[in-house]
PDB file of C-alpha atoms (C1' of nucleotides) in Angstrom:
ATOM      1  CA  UNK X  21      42.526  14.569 150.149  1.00  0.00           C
ATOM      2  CA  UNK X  22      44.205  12.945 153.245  1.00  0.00           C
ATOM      3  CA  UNK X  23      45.518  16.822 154.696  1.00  0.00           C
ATOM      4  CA  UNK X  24      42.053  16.950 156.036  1.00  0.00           C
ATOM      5  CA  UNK X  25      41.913  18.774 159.178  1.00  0.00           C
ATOM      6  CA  UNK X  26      40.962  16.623 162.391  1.00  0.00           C
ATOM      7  CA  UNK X  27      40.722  18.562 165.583  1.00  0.00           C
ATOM      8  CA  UNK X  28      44.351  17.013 167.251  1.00  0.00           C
ATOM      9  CA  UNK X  29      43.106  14.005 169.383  1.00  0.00           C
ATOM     10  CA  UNK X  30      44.101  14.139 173.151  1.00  0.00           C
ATOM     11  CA  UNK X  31      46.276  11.800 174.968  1.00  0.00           C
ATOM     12  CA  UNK X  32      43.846   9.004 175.642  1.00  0.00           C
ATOM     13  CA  UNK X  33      42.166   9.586 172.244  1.00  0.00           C
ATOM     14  CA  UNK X  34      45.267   8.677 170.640  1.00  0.00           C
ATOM     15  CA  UNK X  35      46.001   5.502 172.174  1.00  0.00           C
ATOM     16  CA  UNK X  36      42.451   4.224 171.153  1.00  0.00           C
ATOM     17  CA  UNK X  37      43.491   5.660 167.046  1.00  0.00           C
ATOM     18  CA  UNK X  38      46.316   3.278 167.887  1.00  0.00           C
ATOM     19  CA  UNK X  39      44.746   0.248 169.295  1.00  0.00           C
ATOM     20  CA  UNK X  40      42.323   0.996 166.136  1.00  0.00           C
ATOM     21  CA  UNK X  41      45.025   1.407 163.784  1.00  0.00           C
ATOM     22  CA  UNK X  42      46.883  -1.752 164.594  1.00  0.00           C
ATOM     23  CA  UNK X  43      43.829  -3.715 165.011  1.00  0.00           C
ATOM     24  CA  UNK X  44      41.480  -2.694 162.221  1.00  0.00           C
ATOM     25  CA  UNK X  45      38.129  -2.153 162.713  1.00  0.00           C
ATOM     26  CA  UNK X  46      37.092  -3.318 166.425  1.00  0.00           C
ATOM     27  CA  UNK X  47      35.037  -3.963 169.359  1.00  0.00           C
ATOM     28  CA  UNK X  48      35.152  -1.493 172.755  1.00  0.00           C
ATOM     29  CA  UNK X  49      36.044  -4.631 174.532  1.00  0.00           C
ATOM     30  CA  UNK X  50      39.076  -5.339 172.196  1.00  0.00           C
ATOM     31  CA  UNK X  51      40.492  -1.639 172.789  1.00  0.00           C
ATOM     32  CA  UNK X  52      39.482  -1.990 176.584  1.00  0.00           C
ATOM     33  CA  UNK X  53      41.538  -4.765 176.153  1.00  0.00           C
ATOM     34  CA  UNK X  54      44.847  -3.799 174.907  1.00  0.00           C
ATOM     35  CA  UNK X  55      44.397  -0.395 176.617  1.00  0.00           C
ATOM     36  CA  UNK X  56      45.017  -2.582 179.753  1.00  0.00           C
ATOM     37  CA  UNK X  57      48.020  -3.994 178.637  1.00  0.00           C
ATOM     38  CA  UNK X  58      49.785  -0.416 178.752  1.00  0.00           C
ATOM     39  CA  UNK X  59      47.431   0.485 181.758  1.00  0.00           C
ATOM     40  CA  UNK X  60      44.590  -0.099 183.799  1.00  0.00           C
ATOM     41  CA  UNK X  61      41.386   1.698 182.757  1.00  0.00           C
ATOM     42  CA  UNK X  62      37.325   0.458 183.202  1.00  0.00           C
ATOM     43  CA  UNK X  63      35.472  -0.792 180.272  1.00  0.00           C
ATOM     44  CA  UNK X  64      33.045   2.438 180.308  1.00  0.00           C
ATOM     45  CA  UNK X  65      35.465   4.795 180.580  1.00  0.00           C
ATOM     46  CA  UNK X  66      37.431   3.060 176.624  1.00  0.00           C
ATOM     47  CA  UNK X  67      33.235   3.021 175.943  1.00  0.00           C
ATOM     48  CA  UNK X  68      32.719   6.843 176.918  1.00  0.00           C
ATOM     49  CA  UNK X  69      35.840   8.285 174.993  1.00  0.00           C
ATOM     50  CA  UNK X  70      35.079   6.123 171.966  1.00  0.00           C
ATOM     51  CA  UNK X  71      31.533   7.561 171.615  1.00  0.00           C
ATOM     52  CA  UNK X  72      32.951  11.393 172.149  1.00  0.00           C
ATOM     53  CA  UNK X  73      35.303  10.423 169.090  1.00  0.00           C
ATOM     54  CA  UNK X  74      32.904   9.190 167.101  1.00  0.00           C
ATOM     55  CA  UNK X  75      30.757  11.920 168.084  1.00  0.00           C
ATOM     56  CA  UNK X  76      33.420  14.214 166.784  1.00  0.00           C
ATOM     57  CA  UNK X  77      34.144  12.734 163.767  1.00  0.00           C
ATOM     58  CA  UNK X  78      37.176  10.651 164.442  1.00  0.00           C
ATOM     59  CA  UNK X  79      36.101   7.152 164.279  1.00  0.00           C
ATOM     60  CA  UNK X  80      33.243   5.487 162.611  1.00  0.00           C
ATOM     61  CA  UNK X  81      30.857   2.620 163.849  1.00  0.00           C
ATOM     62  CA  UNK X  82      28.713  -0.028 162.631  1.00  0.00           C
ATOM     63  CA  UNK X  83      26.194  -0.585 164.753  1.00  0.00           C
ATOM     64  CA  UNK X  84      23.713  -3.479 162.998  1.00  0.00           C
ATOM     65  CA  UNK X  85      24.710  -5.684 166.001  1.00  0.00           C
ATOM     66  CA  UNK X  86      24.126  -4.629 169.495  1.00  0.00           C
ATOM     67  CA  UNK X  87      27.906  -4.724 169.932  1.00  0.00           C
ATOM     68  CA  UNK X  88      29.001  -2.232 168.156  1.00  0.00           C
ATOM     69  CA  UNK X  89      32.914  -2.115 165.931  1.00  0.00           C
ATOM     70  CA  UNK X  90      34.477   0.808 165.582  1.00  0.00           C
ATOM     71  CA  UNK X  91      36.658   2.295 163.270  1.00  0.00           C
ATOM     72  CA  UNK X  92      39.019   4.641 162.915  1.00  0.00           C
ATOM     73  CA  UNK X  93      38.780   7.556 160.518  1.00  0.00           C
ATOM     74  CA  UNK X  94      42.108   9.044 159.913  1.00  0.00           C
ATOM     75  CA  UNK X  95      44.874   7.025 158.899  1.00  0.00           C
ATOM     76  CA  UNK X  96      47.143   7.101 161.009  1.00  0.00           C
ATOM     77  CA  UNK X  97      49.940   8.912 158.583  1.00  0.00           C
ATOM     78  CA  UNK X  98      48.126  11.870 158.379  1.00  0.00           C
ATOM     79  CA  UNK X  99      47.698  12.505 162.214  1.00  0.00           C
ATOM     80  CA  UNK X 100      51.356  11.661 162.881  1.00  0.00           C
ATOM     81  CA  UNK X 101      51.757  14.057 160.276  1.00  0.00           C
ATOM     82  CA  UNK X 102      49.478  16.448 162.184  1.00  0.00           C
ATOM     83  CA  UNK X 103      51.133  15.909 165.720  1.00  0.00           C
ATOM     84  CA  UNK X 104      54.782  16.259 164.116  1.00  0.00           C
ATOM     85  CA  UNK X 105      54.521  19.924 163.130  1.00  0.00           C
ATOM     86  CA  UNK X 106      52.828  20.770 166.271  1.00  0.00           C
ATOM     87  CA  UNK X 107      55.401  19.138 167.982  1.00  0.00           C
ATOM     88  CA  UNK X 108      58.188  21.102 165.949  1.00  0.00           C
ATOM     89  CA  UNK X 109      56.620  24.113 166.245  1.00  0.00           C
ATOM     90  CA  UNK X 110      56.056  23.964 170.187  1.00  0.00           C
ATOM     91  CA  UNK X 111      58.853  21.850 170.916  1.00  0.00           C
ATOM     92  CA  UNK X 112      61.995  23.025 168.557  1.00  0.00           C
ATOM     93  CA  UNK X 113      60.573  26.832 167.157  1.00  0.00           C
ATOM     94  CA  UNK X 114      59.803  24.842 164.620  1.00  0.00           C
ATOM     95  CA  UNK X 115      62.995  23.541 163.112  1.00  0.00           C
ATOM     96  CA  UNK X 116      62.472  20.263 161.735  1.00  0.00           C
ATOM     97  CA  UNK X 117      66.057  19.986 161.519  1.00  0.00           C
ATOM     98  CA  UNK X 118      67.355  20.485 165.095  1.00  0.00           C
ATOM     99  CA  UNK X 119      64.571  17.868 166.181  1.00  0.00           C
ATOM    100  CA  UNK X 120      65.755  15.338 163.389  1.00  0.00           C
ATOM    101  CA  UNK X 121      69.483  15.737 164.516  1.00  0.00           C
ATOM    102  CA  UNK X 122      68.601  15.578 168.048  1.00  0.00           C
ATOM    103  CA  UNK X 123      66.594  12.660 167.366  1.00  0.00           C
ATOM    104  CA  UNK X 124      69.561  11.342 166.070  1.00  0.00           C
ATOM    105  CA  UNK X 125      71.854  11.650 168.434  1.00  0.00           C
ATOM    106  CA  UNK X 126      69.179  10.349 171.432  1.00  0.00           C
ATOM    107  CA  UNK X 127      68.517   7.363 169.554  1.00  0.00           C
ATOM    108  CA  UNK X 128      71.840   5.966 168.274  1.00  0.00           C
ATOM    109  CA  UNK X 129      70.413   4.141 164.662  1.00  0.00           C
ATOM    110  CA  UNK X 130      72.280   1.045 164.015  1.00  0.00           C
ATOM    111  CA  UNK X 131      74.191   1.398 161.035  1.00  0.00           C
ATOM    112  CA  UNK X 132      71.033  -0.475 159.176  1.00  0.00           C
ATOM    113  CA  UNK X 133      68.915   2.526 160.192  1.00  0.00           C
ATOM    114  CA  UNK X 134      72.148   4.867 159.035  1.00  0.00           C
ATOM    115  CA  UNK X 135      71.844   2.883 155.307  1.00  0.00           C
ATOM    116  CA  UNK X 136      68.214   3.226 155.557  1.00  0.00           C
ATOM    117  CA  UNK X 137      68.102   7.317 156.302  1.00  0.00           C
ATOM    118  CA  UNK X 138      71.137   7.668 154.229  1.00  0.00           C
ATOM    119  CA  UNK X 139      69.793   5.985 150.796  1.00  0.00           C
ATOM    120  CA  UNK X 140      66.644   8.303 151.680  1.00  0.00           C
ATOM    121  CA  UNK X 141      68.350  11.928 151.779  1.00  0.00           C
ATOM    122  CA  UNK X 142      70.583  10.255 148.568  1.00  0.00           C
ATOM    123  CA  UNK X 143      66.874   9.819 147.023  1.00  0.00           C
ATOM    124  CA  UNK X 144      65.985  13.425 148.270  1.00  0.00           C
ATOM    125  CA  UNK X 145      69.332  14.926 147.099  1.00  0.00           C
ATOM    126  CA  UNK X 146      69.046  13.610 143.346  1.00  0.00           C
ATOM    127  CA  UNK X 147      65.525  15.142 143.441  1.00  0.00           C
ATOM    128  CA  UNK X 148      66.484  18.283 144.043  1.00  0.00           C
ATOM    129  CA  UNK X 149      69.264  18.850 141.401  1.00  0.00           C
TER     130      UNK X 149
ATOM    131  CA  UNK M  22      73.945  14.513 184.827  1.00  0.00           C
ATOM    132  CA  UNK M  23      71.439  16.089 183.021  1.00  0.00           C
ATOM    133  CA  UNK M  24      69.198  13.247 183.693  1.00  0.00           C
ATOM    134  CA  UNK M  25      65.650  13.158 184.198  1.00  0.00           C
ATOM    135  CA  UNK M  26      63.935  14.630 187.440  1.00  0.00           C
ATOM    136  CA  UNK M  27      61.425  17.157 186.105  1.00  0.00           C
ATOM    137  CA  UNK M  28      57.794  16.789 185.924  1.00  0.00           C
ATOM    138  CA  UNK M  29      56.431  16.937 182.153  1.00  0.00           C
ATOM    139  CA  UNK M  30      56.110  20.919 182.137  1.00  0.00           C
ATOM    140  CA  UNK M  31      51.955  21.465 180.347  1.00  0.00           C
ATOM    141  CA  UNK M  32      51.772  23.478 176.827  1.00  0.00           C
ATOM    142  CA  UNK M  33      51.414  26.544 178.661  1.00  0.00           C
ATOM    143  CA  UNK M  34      54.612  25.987 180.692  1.00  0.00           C
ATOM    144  CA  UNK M  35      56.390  25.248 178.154  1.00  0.00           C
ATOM    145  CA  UNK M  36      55.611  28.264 176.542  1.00  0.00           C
ATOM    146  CA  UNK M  37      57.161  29.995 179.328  1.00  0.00           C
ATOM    147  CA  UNK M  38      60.376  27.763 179.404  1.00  0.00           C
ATOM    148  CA  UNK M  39      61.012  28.720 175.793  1.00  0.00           C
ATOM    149  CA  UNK M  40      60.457  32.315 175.896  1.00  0.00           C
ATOM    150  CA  UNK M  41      63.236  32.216 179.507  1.00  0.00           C
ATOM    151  CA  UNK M  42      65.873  29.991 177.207  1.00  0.00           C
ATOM    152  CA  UNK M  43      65.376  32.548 174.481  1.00  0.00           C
ATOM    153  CA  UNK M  44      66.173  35.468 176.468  1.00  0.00           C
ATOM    154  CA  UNK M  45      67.990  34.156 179.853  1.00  0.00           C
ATOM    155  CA  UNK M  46      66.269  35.487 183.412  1.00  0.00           C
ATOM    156  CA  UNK M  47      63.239  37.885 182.937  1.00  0.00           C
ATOM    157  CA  UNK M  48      60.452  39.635 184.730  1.00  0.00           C
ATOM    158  CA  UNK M  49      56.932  38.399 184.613  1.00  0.00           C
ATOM    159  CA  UNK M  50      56.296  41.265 182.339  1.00  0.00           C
ATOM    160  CA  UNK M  51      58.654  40.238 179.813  1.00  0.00           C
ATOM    161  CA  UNK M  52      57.212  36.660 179.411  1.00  0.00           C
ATOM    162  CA  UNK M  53      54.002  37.831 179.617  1.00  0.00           C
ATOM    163  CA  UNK M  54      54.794  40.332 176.370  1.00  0.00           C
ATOM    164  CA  UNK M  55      56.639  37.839 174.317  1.00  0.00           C
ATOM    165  CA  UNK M  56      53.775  35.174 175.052  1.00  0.00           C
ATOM    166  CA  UNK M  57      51.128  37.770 173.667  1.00  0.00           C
ATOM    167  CA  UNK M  58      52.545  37.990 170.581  1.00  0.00           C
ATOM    168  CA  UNK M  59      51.697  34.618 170.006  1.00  0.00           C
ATOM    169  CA  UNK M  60      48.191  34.652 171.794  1.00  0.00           C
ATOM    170  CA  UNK M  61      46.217  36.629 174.301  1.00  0.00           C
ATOM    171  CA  UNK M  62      47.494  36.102 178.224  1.00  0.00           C
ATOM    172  CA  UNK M  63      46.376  38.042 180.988  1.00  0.00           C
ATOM    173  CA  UNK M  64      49.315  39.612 182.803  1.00  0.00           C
ATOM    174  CA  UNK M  65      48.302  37.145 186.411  1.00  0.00           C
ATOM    175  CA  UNK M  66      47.756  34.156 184.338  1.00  0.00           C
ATOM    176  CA  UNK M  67      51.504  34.377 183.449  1.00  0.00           C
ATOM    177  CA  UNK M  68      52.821  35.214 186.953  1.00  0.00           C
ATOM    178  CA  UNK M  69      50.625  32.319 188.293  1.00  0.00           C
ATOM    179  CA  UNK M  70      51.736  29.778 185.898  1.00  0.00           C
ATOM    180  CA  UNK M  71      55.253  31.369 186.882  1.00  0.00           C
ATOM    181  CA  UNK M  72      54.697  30.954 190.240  1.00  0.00           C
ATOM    182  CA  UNK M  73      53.530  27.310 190.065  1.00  0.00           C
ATOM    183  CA  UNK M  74      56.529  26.399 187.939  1.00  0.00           C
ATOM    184  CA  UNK M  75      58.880  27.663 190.904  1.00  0.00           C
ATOM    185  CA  UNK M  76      56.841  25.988 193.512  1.00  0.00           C
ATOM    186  CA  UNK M  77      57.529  22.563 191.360  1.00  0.00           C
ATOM    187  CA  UNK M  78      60.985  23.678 190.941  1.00  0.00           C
ATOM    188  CA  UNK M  79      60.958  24.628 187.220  1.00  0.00           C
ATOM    189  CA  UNK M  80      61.673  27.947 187.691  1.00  0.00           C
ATOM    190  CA  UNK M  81      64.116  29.731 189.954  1.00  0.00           C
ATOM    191  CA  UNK M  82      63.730  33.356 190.986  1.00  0.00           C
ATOM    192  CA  UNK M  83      65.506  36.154 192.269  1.00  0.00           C
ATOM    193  CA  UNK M  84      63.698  38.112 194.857  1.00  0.00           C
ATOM    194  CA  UNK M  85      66.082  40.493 195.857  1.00  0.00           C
ATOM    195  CA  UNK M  86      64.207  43.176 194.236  1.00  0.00           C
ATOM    196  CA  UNK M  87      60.520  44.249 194.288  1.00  0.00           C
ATOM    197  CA  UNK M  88      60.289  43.025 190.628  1.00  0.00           C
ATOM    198  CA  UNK M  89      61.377  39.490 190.829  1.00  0.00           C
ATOM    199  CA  UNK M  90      63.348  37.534 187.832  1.00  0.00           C
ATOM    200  CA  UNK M  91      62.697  34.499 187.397  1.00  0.00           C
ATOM    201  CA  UNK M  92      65.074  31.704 185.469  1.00  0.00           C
ATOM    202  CA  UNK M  93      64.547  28.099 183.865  1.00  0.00           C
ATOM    203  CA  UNK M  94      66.358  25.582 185.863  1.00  0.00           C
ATOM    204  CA  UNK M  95      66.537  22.826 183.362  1.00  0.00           C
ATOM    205  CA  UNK M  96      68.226  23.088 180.324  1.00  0.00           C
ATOM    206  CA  UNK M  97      66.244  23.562 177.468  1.00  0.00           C
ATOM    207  CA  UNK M  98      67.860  20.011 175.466  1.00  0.00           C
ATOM    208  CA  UNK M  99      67.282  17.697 178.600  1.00  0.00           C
ATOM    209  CA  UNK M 100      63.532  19.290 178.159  1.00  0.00           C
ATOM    210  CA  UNK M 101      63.660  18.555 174.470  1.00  0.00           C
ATOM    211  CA  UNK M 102      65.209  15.077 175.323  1.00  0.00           C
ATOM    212  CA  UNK M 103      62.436  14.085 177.042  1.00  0.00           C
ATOM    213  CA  UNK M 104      59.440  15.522 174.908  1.00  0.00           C
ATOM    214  CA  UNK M 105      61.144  13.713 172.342  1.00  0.00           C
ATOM    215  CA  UNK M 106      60.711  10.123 173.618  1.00  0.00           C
ATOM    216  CA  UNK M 107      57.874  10.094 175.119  1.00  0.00           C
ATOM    217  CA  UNK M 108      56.623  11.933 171.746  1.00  0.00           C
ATOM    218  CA  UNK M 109      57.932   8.939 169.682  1.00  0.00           C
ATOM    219  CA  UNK M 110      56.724   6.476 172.144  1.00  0.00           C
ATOM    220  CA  UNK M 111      53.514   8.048 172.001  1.00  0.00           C
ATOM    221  CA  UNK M 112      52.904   8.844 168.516  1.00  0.00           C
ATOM    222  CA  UNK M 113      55.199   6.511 166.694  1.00  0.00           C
ATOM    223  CA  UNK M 114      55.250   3.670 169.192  1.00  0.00           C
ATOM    224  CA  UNK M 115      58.455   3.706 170.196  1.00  0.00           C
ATOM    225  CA  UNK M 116      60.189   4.455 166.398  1.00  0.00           C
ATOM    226  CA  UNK M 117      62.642   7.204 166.396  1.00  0.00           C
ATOM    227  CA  UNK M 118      63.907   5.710 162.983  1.00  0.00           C
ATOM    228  CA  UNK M 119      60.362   5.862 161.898  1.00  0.00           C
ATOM    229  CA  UNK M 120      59.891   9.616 163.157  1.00  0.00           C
ATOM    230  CA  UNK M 121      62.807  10.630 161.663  1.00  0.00           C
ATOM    231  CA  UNK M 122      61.940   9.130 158.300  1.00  0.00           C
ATOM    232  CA  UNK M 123      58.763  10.901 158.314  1.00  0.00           C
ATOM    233  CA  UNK M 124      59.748  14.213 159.863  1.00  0.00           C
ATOM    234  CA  UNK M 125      62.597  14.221 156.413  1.00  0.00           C
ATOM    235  CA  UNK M 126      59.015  13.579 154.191  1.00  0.00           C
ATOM    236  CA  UNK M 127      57.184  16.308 155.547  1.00  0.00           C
ATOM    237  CA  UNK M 128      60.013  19.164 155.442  1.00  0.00           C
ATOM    238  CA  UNK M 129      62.092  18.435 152.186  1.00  0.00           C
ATOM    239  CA  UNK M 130      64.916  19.641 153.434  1.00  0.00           C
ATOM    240  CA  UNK M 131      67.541  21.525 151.502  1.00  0.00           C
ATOM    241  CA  UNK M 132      70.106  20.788 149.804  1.00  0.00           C
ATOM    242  CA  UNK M 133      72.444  22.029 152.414  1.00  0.00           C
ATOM    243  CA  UNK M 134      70.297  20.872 155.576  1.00  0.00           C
ATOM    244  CA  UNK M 135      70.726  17.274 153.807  1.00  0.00           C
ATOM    245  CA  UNK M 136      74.081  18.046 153.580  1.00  0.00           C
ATOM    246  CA  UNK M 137      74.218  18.044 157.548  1.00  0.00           C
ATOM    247  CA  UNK M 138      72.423  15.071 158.416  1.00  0.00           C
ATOM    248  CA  UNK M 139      75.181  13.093 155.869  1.00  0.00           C
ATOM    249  CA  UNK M 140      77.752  14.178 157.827  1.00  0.00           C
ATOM    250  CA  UNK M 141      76.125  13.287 160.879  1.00  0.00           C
ATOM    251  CA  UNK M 142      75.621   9.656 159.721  1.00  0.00           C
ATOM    252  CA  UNK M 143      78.903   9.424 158.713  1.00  0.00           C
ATOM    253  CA  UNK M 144      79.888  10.263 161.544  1.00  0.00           C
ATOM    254  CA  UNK M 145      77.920   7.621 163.389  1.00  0.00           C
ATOM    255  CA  UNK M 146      79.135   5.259 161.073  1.00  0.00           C
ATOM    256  CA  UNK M 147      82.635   6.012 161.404  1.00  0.00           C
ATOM    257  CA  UNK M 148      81.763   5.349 165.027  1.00  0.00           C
ATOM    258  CA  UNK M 149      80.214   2.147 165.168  1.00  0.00           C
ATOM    259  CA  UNK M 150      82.743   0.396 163.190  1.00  0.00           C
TER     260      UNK M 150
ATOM    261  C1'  DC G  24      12.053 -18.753 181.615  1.00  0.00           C
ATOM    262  C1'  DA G  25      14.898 -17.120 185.343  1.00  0.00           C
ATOM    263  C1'  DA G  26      19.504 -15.807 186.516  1.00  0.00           C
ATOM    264  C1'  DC G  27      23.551 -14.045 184.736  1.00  0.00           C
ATOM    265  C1'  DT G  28      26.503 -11.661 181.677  1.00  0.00           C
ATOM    266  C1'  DT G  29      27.418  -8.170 178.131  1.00  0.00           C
ATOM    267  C1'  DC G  30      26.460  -4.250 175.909  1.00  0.00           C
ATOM    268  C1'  DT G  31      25.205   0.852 175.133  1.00  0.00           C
ATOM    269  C1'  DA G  32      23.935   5.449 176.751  1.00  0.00           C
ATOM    270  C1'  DC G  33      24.811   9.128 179.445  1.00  0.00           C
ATOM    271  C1'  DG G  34      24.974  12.092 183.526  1.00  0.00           C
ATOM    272  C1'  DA G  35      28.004  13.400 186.765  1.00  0.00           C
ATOM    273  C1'  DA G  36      32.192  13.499 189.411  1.00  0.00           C
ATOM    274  C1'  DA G  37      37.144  13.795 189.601  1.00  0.00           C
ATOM    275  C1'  DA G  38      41.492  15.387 187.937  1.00  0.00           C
ATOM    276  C1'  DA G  39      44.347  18.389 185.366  1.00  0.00           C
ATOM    277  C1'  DA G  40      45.297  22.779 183.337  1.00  0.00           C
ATOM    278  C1'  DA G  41      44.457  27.454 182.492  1.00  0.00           C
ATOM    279  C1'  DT G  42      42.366  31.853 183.556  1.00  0.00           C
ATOM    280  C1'  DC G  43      40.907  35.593 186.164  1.00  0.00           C
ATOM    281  C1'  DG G  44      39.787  38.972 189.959  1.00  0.00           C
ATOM    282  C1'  DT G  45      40.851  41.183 194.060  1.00  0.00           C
ATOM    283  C1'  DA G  46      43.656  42.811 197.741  1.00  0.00           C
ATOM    284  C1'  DG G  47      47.382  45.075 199.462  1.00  0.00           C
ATOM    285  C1'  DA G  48      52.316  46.452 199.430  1.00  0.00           C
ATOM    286  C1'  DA G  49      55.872  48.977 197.017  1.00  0.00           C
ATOM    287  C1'  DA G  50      57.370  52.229 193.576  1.00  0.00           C
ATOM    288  C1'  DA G  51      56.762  56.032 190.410  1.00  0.00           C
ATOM    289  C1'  DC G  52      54.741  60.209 189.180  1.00  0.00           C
ATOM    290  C1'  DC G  53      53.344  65.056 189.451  1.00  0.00           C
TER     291       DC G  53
ATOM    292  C1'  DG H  12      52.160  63.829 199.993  1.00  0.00           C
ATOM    293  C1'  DG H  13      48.367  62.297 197.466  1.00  0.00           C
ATOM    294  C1'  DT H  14      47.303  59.769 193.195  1.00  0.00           C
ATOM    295  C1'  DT H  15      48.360  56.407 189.938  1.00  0.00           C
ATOM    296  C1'  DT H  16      50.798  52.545 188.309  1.00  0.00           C
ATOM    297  C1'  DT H  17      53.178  48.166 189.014  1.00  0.00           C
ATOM    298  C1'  DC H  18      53.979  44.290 191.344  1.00  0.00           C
ATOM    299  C1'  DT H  19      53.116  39.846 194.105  1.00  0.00           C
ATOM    300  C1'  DA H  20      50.100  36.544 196.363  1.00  0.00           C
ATOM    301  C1'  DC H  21      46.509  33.574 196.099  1.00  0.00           C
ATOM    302  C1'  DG H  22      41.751  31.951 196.210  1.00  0.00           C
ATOM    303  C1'  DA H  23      38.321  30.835 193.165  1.00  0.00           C
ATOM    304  C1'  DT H  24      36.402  29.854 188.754  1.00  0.00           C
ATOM    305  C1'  DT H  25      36.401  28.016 184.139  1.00  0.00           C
ATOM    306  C1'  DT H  26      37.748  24.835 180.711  1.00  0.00           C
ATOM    307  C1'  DT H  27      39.417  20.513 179.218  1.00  0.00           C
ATOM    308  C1'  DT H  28      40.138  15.767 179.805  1.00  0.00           C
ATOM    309  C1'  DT H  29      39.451  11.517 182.080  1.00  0.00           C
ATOM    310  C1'  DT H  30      37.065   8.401 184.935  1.00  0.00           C
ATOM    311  C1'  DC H  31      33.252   6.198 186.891  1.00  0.00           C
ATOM    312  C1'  DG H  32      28.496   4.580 188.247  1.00  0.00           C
ATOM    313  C1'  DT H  33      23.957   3.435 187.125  1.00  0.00           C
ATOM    314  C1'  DA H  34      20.155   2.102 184.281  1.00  0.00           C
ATOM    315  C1'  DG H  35      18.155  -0.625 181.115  1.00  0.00           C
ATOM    316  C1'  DA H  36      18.074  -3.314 176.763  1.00  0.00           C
ATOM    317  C1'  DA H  37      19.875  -7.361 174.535  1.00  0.00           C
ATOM    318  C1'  DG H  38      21.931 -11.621 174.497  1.00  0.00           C
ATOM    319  C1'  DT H  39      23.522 -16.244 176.953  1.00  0.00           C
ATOM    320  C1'  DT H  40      23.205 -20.086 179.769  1.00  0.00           C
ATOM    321  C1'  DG H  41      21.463 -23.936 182.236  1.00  0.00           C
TER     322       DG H  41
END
DNA sequence: CAACTTCTACGAAAAAAATCGTAGAAAACC
DNA sequence: GGTTTTCTACGATTTTTTTCGTAGAAGTTG
């Protein structure tokens, strides 16, 4: 079952899920690596929050060579998932709807995006007759 | 402008901003109740958090009396506003339309709430043109 | 093979956030 | 008016998260 339970990754921890989900599986170096593109952060410091993930159970390593590639364990749908209803809940008292309008409104879709949300809610409409 | 000037407020301050938008200027006491019932606060952790968010100029207070009352100084949709992006930047690199696509998965909306968002598209639509 | 680089492990410090305890002033109570 | 409760102020501690430095093993290079 993917709504497995993963204790909600911090700030940091979440940039490395993203550098690993992008990436595939990967090197500390690699992560180091793009981490630095956002911003600047030592090589043992990516090395020291990747093994407290793996030691919690969010990514997964090989380690048959001495450098070691890293994976991550959650896909990435299932912690956005995760991070959404927090984020509802603390954020919007948990109405899904207020955040999705105000979303909305913020972001001003192209009329692409418009066609793109609007054939979804048609899909979600003719379900629900 | 409504712009943006105030520091990220922490979980725990935001906690506090919501319960002062819900119910307008309020004692220390009164936030400190309303956050119990969601979890267990001690009555100083409040007033210090309080107290921190005036000195960073979240909060504004009354003095006047013994009891002071303390008031959120931003609005509570600039705050949203700004959760909100750096939320999608953070967790959906950068993709409102994505977020927004997801957030409709995860709630199934009603019939009715569906109804809403329509509108709202075509009003953007109507707009664009 | 000696010098250099690259890697992991991990303790420990620093930074950020949250919690608590105590003191003393004001108000309420009886 | 003495006792008890309520309030603020604020230092200090705890907890969580992030960052860094060092040591030593494993590769690389010339």
């Amino acid at each position: 079952m993917a709504g497995k339970k993963y204790a909600e990754p911090t700030g940091s921890e979440l940039e490395i899920l993203q550098v690993l989900w992008d990436n595939g599986p990967s090197t500390v170096r690699l992560v180091n690596e793009e981490m630095n593109r956002k911003r600047e952060v030592g090589y043992t410091t990516t090395l020291k929050l990747m093994q407290i993930m793996h030691a919690k159970g969010l990514l997964k390593r090989n380690t048959d060579s001495r450098t070691h590639i890293y994976e991550a364990v959650p896909d990435r749908e299932s912690i956005q998932r995760n991070l959404l209803d927090n984020f509802v809940d603390n954020v919007f008292s948990g109405s899904a709807m207020q955040m999705v309008m105000q979303a909305l409104g913020n972001h001003r879709p192209s009329v692409e995006e418009l066609g793109r949300i609007k054939s979804l809610i048609e899909e979600m409409e003719k379900k629900q007759q």
